[in-house]
PDB file of C-alpha atoms and ligand atoms in Angstrom:
ATOM      1  CA  MET A  23      18.408  83.046  95.492  1.00 65.00           C
ATOM      2  CA  THR A  24      21.931  81.847  96.156  1.00 71.00           C
ATOM      3  CA  PRO A  25      24.480  82.872  93.556  1.00 84.00           C
ATOM      4  CA  THR A  26      26.658  80.569  91.442  1.00 95.00           C
ATOM      5  CA  VAL A  27      30.135  81.242  92.733  1.00 97.00           C
ATOM      6  CA  GLY A  28      33.148  80.865  90.467  1.00 98.00           C
ATOM      7  CA  VAL A  29      36.578  80.012  91.826  1.00 98.00           C
ATOM      8  CA  LEU A  30      39.465  81.042  89.609  1.00 98.00           C
ATOM      9  CA  ALA A  31      41.265  77.741  89.094  1.00 98.00           C
ATOM     10  CA  LEU A  32      44.332  78.619  87.055  1.00 98.00           C
ATOM     11  CA  GLN A  33      46.795  78.060  89.878  1.00 96.00           C
ATOM     12  CA  GLY A  34      47.067  77.975  93.647  1.00 96.00           C
ATOM     13  CA  ALA A  35      44.732  77.065  96.509  1.00 95.00           C
ATOM     14  CA  PHE A  36      41.418  76.908  94.659  1.00 97.00           C
ATOM     15  CA  ALA A  37      40.324  73.382  95.663  1.00 97.00           C
ATOM     16  CA  ALA A  38      39.844  74.221  99.356  1.00 97.00           C
ATOM     17  CA  HIS A  39      37.566  77.144  98.429  1.00 98.00           C
ATOM     18  CA  VAL A  40      35.453  74.835  96.272  1.00 98.00           C
ATOM     19  CA  ARG A  41      35.183  72.379  99.195  1.00 97.00           C
ATOM     20  CA  ILE A  42      33.907  75.075 101.585  1.00 97.00           C
ATOM     21  CA  LEU A  43      31.379  76.329  99.025  1.00 96.00           C
ATOM     22  CA  ASP A  44      30.203  72.731  98.439  1.00 96.00           C
ATOM     23  CA  TRP A  45      29.845  72.354 102.201  1.00 94.00           C
ATOM     24  CA  LEU A  46      27.718  75.530 102.251  1.00 94.00           C
ATOM     25  CA  GLY A  47      25.531  74.066  99.501  1.00 94.00           C
ATOM     26  CA  VAL A  48      26.511  76.778  97.012  1.00 95.00           C
ATOM     27  CA  ALA A  49      26.689  76.049  93.264  1.00 95.00           C
ATOM     28  CA  THR A  50      30.295  76.473  92.095  1.00 97.00           C
ATOM     29  CA  VAL A  51      32.164  76.709  88.807  1.00 97.00           C
ATOM     30  CA  GLU A  52      35.926  76.310  88.465  1.00 98.00           C
ATOM     31  CA  VAL A  53      36.870  79.201  86.212  1.00 98.00           C
ATOM     32  CA  ARG A  54      39.590  78.686  83.606  1.00 97.00           C
ATOM     33  CA  THR A  55      37.994  80.300  80.560  1.00 97.00           C
ATOM     34  CA  ALA A  56      36.055  83.449  79.672  1.00 97.00           C
ATOM     35  CA  ALA A  57      32.960  81.323  78.959  1.00 97.00           C
ATOM     36  CA  GLN A  58      33.056  79.912  82.501  1.00 97.00           C
ATOM     37  CA  LEU A  59      33.581  83.405  83.920  1.00 98.00           C
ATOM     38  CA  GLU A  60      30.493  84.562  82.074  1.00 96.00           C
ATOM     39  CA  ARG A  61      28.316  82.083  84.024  1.00 96.00           C
ATOM     40  CA  VAL A  62      29.160  83.230  87.551  1.00 97.00           C
ATOM     41  CA  ASP A  63      27.348  85.643  89.857  1.00 96.00           C
ATOM     42  CA  ALA A  64      30.307  86.002  92.212  1.00 97.00           C
ATOM     43  CA  LEU A  65      33.972  85.028  92.092  1.00 98.00           C
ATOM     44  CA  ILE A  66      36.791  83.964  94.410  1.00 98.00           C
ATOM     45  CA  LEU A  67      40.422  84.683  93.496  1.00 98.00           C
ATOM     46  CA  PRO A  68      42.413  82.218  95.622  1.00 98.00           C
ATOM     47  CA  GLY A  69      45.858  82.336  97.171  1.00 97.00           C
ATOM     48  CA  GLY A  70      48.826  81.081  95.236  1.00 96.00           C
ATOM     49  CA  GLU A  71      51.374  83.128  93.382  1.00 96.00           C
ATOM     50  CA  SER A  72      50.035  86.444  92.141  1.00 97.00           C
ATOM     51  CA  THR A  73      52.719  86.914  89.472  1.00 97.00           C
ATOM     52  CA  THR A  74      51.971  83.489  87.966  1.00 97.00           C
ATOM     53  CA  MET A  75      48.213  83.982  88.252  1.00 97.00           C
ATOM     54  CA  SER A  76      48.508  87.336  86.521  1.00 97.00           C
ATOM     55  CA  MET A  77      50.521  85.774  83.706  1.00 97.00           C
ATOM     56  CA  LEU A  78      48.039  82.888  83.322  1.00 97.00           C
ATOM     57  CA  LEU A  79      45.106  85.333  83.265  1.00 97.00           C
ATOM     58  CA  GLU A  80      46.831  87.169  80.468  1.00 96.00           C
ATOM     59  CA  ARG A  81      47.689  84.003  78.565  1.00 96.00           C
ATOM     60  CA  GLY A  82      44.087  82.768  78.894  1.00 96.00           C
ATOM     61  CA  GLU A  83      42.784  86.117  77.610  1.00 96.00           C
ATOM     62  CA  LEU A  84      40.904  86.557  80.845  1.00 97.00           C
ATOM     63  CA  ILE A  85      42.142  89.987  81.947  1.00 97.00           C
ATOM     64  CA  GLU A  86      39.687  92.056  79.906  1.00 97.00           C
ATOM     65  CA  PRO A  87      36.635  89.832  80.587  1.00 98.00           C
ATOM     66  CA  LEU A  88      37.528  89.903  84.282  1.00 98.00           C
ATOM     67  CA  ARG A  89      37.979  93.689  84.323  1.00 97.00           C
ATOM     68  CA  SER A  90      34.662  94.113  82.605  1.00 97.00           C
ATOM     69  CA  LYS A  91      32.793  91.784  85.030  1.00 97.00           C
ATOM     70  CA  LEU A  92      34.408  93.568  87.973  1.00 97.00           C
ATOM     71  CA  SER A  93      33.482  96.987  86.686  1.00 96.00           C
ATOM     72  CA  GLY A  94      29.922  95.689  86.271  1.00 96.00           C
ATOM     73  CA  GLY A  95      29.888  95.084  90.044  1.00 95.00           C
ATOM     74  CA  LEU A  96      30.692  91.355  90.232  1.00 97.00           C
ATOM     75  CA  PRO A  97      31.008  90.447  93.942  1.00 97.00           C
ATOM     76  CA  VAL A  98      34.534  89.149  94.478  1.00 98.00           C
ATOM     77  CA  LEU A  99      36.543  87.652  97.341  1.00 98.00           C
ATOM     78  CA  GLY A 100      40.330  87.740  96.965  1.00 98.00           C
ATOM     79  CA  THR A 101      42.511  85.814  99.381  1.00 98.00           C
ATOM     80  CA  CYS A 102      46.250  86.396  99.704  1.00 98.00           C
ATOM     81  CA  ALA A 103      47.483  86.373  96.074  1.00 98.00           C
ATOM     82  CA  GLY A 104      43.853  87.210  95.165  1.00 98.00           C
ATOM     83  CA  LEU A 105      44.037  90.300  97.397  1.00 98.00           C
ATOM     84  CA  ILE A 106      47.211  91.351  95.594  1.00 98.00           C
ATOM     85  CA  LEU A 107      45.557  91.002  92.169  1.00 98.00           C
ATOM     86  CA  LEU A 108      42.525  93.087  93.181  1.00 98.00           C
ATOM     87  CA  SER A 109      44.496  95.936  94.779  1.00 98.00           C
ATOM     88  CA  SER A 110      45.239  99.306  93.255  1.00 98.00           C
ATOM     89  CA  LYS A 111      48.999  99.263  93.841  1.00 98.00           C
ATOM     90  CA  ILE A 112      51.477  96.388  94.261  1.00 98.00           C
ATOM     91  CA  LEU A 113      54.859  96.977  95.882  1.00 97.00           C
ATOM     92  CA  ASP A 114      57.653  94.432  95.319  1.00 96.00           C
ATOM     93  CA  GLY A 115      55.666  92.900  92.482  1.00 94.00           C
ATOM     94  CA  ARG A 116      56.833  92.186  88.948  1.00 95.00           C
ATOM     95  CA  SER A 117      56.663  95.158  86.645  1.00 93.00           C
ATOM     96  CA  ASP A 118      54.394  93.253  84.239  1.00 93.00           C
ATOM     97  CA  GLN A 119      52.032  92.042  86.966  1.00 95.00           C
ATOM     98  CA  HIS A 120      48.427  93.241  86.722  1.00 94.00           C
ATOM     99  CA  ALA A 121      46.774  95.186  89.551  1.00 96.00           C
ATOM    100  CA  LEU A 122      43.052  95.095  88.800  1.00 97.00           C
ATOM    101  CA  GLY A 123      42.492  98.145  91.000  1.00 97.00           C
ATOM    102  CA  VAL A 124      39.013  97.387  92.339  1.00 98.00           C
ATOM    103  CA  ILE A 125      39.929  98.018  95.985  1.00 98.00           C
ATOM    104  CA  ASP A 126      41.940 101.031  97.045  1.00 98.00           C
ATOM    105  CA  LEU A 127      44.835  99.262  98.757  1.00 98.00           C
ATOM    106  CA  GLU A 128      48.578  99.536  98.455  1.00 98.00           C
ATOM    107  CA  VAL A 129      50.059  96.125  99.242  1.00 98.00           C
ATOM    108  CA  ARG A 130      53.557  94.775  99.623  1.00 97.00           C
ATOM    109  CA  ARG A 131      54.052  91.227  98.334  1.00 96.00           C
ATOM    110  CA  ASN A 132      55.646  88.903 100.886  1.00 94.00           C
ATOM    111  CA  GLY A 133      55.578  91.903 103.222  1.00 94.00           C
ATOM    112  CA  TYR A 134      55.985  89.901 106.422  1.00 89.00           C
ATOM    113  CA  GLY A 135      59.537  89.048 105.373  1.00 81.00           C
ATOM    114  CA  THR A 136      61.343  85.758 105.670  1.00 71.00           C
ATOM    115  CA  GLN A 137      61.335  85.364 109.480  1.00 67.00           C
ATOM    116  CA  LEU A 138      57.579  85.591 109.818  1.00 72.00           C
ATOM    117  CA  ASP A 139      56.795  84.438 106.359  1.00 84.00           C
ATOM    118  CA  SER A 140      54.117  82.023 107.515  1.00 92.00           C
ATOM    119  CA  PHE A 141      52.212  82.210 110.802  1.00 94.00           C
ATOM    120  CA  GLU A 142      48.823  81.602 112.349  1.00 95.00           C
ATOM    121  CA  THR A 143      46.948  83.834 114.757  1.00 97.00           C
ATOM    122  CA  ASP A 144      43.441  84.409 116.085  1.00 98.00           C
ATOM    123  CA  ILE A 145      41.926  87.648 114.834  1.00 98.00           C
ATOM    124  CA  ASP A 146      38.880  89.634 115.879  1.00 98.00           C
ATOM    125  CA  VAL A 147      36.597  90.223 112.907  1.00 98.00           C
ATOM    126  CA  ALA A 148      33.964  92.962 112.910  1.00 97.00           C
ATOM    127  CA  GLY A 149      30.567  91.286 113.182  1.00 96.00           C
ATOM    128  CA  PHE A 150      31.825  87.875 114.418  1.00 98.00           C
ATOM    129  CA  ASP A 151      31.148  86.817 118.020  1.00 97.00           C
ATOM    130  CA  ASP A 152      34.297  84.698 118.293  1.00 98.00           C
ATOM    131  CA  PRO A 153      37.816  85.128 116.903  1.00 98.00           C
ATOM    132  CA  PHE A 154      38.727  83.637 113.521  1.00 98.00           C
ATOM    133  CA  HIS A 155      41.859  81.482 113.269  1.00 98.00           C
ATOM    134  CA  ALA A 156      43.802  83.057 110.409  1.00 98.00           C
ATOM    135  CA  VAL A 157      46.546  81.251 108.469  1.00 97.00           C
ATOM    136  CA  PHE A 158      49.068  83.557 106.779  1.00 96.00           C
ATOM    137  CA  ILE A 159      51.339  82.077 104.084  1.00 96.00           C
ATOM    138  CA  ARG A 160      53.904  84.448 102.545  1.00 95.00           C
ATOM    139  CA  ALA A 161      51.171  87.005 102.956  1.00 96.00           C
ATOM    140  CA  PRO A 162      51.010  90.527 101.590  1.00 97.00           C
ATOM    141  CA  VAL A 163      51.052  93.489 103.971  1.00 97.00           C
ATOM    142  CA  VAL A 164      48.467  96.207 103.353  1.00 98.00           C
ATOM    143  CA  GLU A 165      50.507  99.394 103.702  1.00 97.00           C
ATOM    144  CA  ARG A 166      47.764 101.865 102.810  1.00 98.00           C
ATOM    145  CA  ALA A 167      43.981 101.587 102.675  1.00 98.00           C
ATOM    146  CA  GLY A 168      41.897 104.306 101.019  1.00 98.00           C
ATOM    147  CA  GLU A 169      39.051 106.084 102.790  1.00 97.00           C
ATOM    148  CA  GLN A 170      36.419 104.009 101.021  1.00 97.00           C
ATOM    149  CA  VAL A 171      37.877 100.790 102.401  1.00 98.00           C
ATOM    150  CA  GLU A 172      36.180  99.256 105.408  1.00 98.00           C
ATOM    151  CA  ILE A 173      38.673  97.441 107.626  1.00 98.00           C
ATOM    152  CA  LEU A 174      37.091  94.332 109.158  1.00 98.00           C
ATOM    153  CA  ALA A 175      40.185  92.934 110.914  1.00 98.00           C
ATOM    154  CA  LYS A 176      43.760  93.906 111.669  1.00 98.00           C
ATOM    155  CA  VAL A 177      46.945  92.215 112.854  1.00 96.00           C
ATOM    156  CA  ASP A 178      49.079  94.675 114.764  1.00 92.00           C
ATOM    157  CA  ASP A 179      48.395  97.793 112.775  1.00 92.00           C
ATOM    158  CA  ASN A 180      47.904  96.204 109.381  1.00 96.00           C
ATOM    159  CA  PRO A 181      44.485  95.579 107.848  1.00 98.00           C
ATOM    160  CA  VAL A 182      44.089  91.866 107.016  1.00 98.00           C
ATOM    161  CA  LEU A 183      40.393  91.683 106.080  1.00 98.00           C
ATOM    162  CA  CYS A 184      38.844  94.558 104.123  1.00 98.00           C
ATOM    163  CA  ARG A 185      35.829  95.397 102.042  1.00 98.00           C
ATOM    164  CA  GLN A 186      35.003  98.069  99.505  1.00 97.00           C
ATOM    165  CA  GLY A 187      31.539  97.729  98.008  1.00 96.00           C
ATOM    166  CA  GLN A 188      31.270  94.248  96.503  1.00 96.00           C
ATOM    167  CA  VAL A 189      34.997  93.553  96.862  1.00 98.00           C
ATOM    168  CA  MET A 190      36.216  91.658  99.931  1.00 98.00           C
ATOM    169  CA  VAL A 191      39.852  90.700 100.497  1.00 98.00           C
ATOM    170  CA  ALA A 192      41.796  88.707 103.082  1.00 98.00           C
ATOM    171  CA  ALA A 193      45.572  88.707 103.454  1.00 98.00           C
ATOM    172  CA  PHE A 194      45.259  85.225 104.982  1.00 98.00           C
ATOM    173  CA  HIS A 195      43.734  81.905 103.824  1.00 98.00           C
ATOM    174  CA  PRO A 196      40.171  81.721 105.232  1.00 98.00           C
ATOM    175  CA  GLU A 197      39.653  78.401 103.431  1.00 97.00           C
ATOM    176  CA  LEU A 198      42.267  76.616 105.561  1.00 96.00           C
ATOM    177  CA  SER A 199      40.862  76.926 109.102  1.00 95.00           C
ATOM    178  CA  GLY A 200      37.804  74.684 108.942  1.00 94.00           C
ATOM    179  CA  ASP A 201      35.688  77.795 109.620  1.00 97.00           C
ATOM    180  CA  ASP A 202      33.157  78.826 106.982  1.00 97.00           C
ATOM    181  CA  ARG A 203      32.145  82.224 108.421  1.00 98.00           C
ATOM    182  CA  ILE A 204      34.043  84.410 105.955  1.00 98.00           C
ATOM    183  CA  HIS A 205      32.766  82.422 102.962  1.00 97.00           C
ATOM    184  CA  ARG A 206      29.250  82.566 104.394  1.00 96.00           C
ATOM    185  CA  ARG A 207      29.460  86.322 104.792  1.00 96.00           C
ATOM    186  CA  PHE A 208      30.741  86.668 101.226  1.00 96.00           C
ATOM    187  CA  VAL A 209      28.038  84.419  99.755  1.00 95.00           C
ATOM    188  CA  ASP A 210      25.315  86.166 101.789  1.00 93.00           C
ATOM    189  CA  SER A 211      26.477  89.574 100.611  1.00 91.00           C
ATOM    190  CA  ALA A 212      26.549  88.335  97.012  1.00 89.00           C
ATOM    191  CA  GLY A 213      23.038  86.822  97.224  1.00 75.00           C
ATOM    192  CA  TYR A 214      20.166  88.568  95.564  1.00 48.00           C
TER     193      TYR A 214
HETATM  194  N1  LIG B  25      53.416  85.580  98.079  1.00 92.10           N
HETATM  195  C1  LIG B  25      52.358  85.248  97.164  1.00 92.10           C
HETATM  196  C2  LIG B  25      52.274  86.264  96.035  1.00 92.10           C
HETATM  197  O1  LIG B  25      53.021  87.160  95.979  1.00 92.10           O
HETATM  198  C3  LIG B  25      51.032  85.158  97.868  1.00 92.10           C
HETATM  199  C4  LIG B  25      51.039  83.985  98.820  1.00 92.10           C
HETATM  200  C5  LIG B  25      49.722  83.331  99.007  1.00 92.10           C
HETATM  201  O2  LIG B  25      48.787  83.529  98.224  1.00 92.10           O
HETATM  202  N2  LIG B  25      49.651  82.486  99.988  1.00 92.10           N
HETATM  203  O3  LIG B  25      51.423  86.159  95.222  1.00 92.10           O
END
């Protein structure tokens, strides 16, 4: 059975994720409330601005429901700001910004600095036959990955696509390259 996949739609680049999931024929729910969150079998946290998303999650009383779904093993894909939110430690974040701590990563917000703040490059992804064109927009840099974290792709020496159990994260925007392979892998791994 294919899962119903929620896309957190409080802020940021959620619409392009919904389009790819539609294209894959997957049932989707835009998640803005705890009741909508309750209905999903898997969730995508999109790119955008992690500080704002964190604040909107708090304002919408979604932090605790989200923590509880995640600790129940909800499969989740976090891209860019979504990666930041799911990580265990955020460097250069706001002091009141939530780190949900479901993947053992230490990440630096906007870690590529102003010169390189947005760039595109082809990356080799474990398990893919051909490179994936990755779009980085004010992306976080993963500065430390715990032993439990599987690194699926790197740029230079930095992990950019990682997985730990049911949690998958990308430092780039996989929804922006017209390539559905990362979404397909996520949906397949969330299927049951
Ligand atoms: N720099 C953003 C943040 O700190 C992330 C950018 C993105 O999601 N494209 O949340």
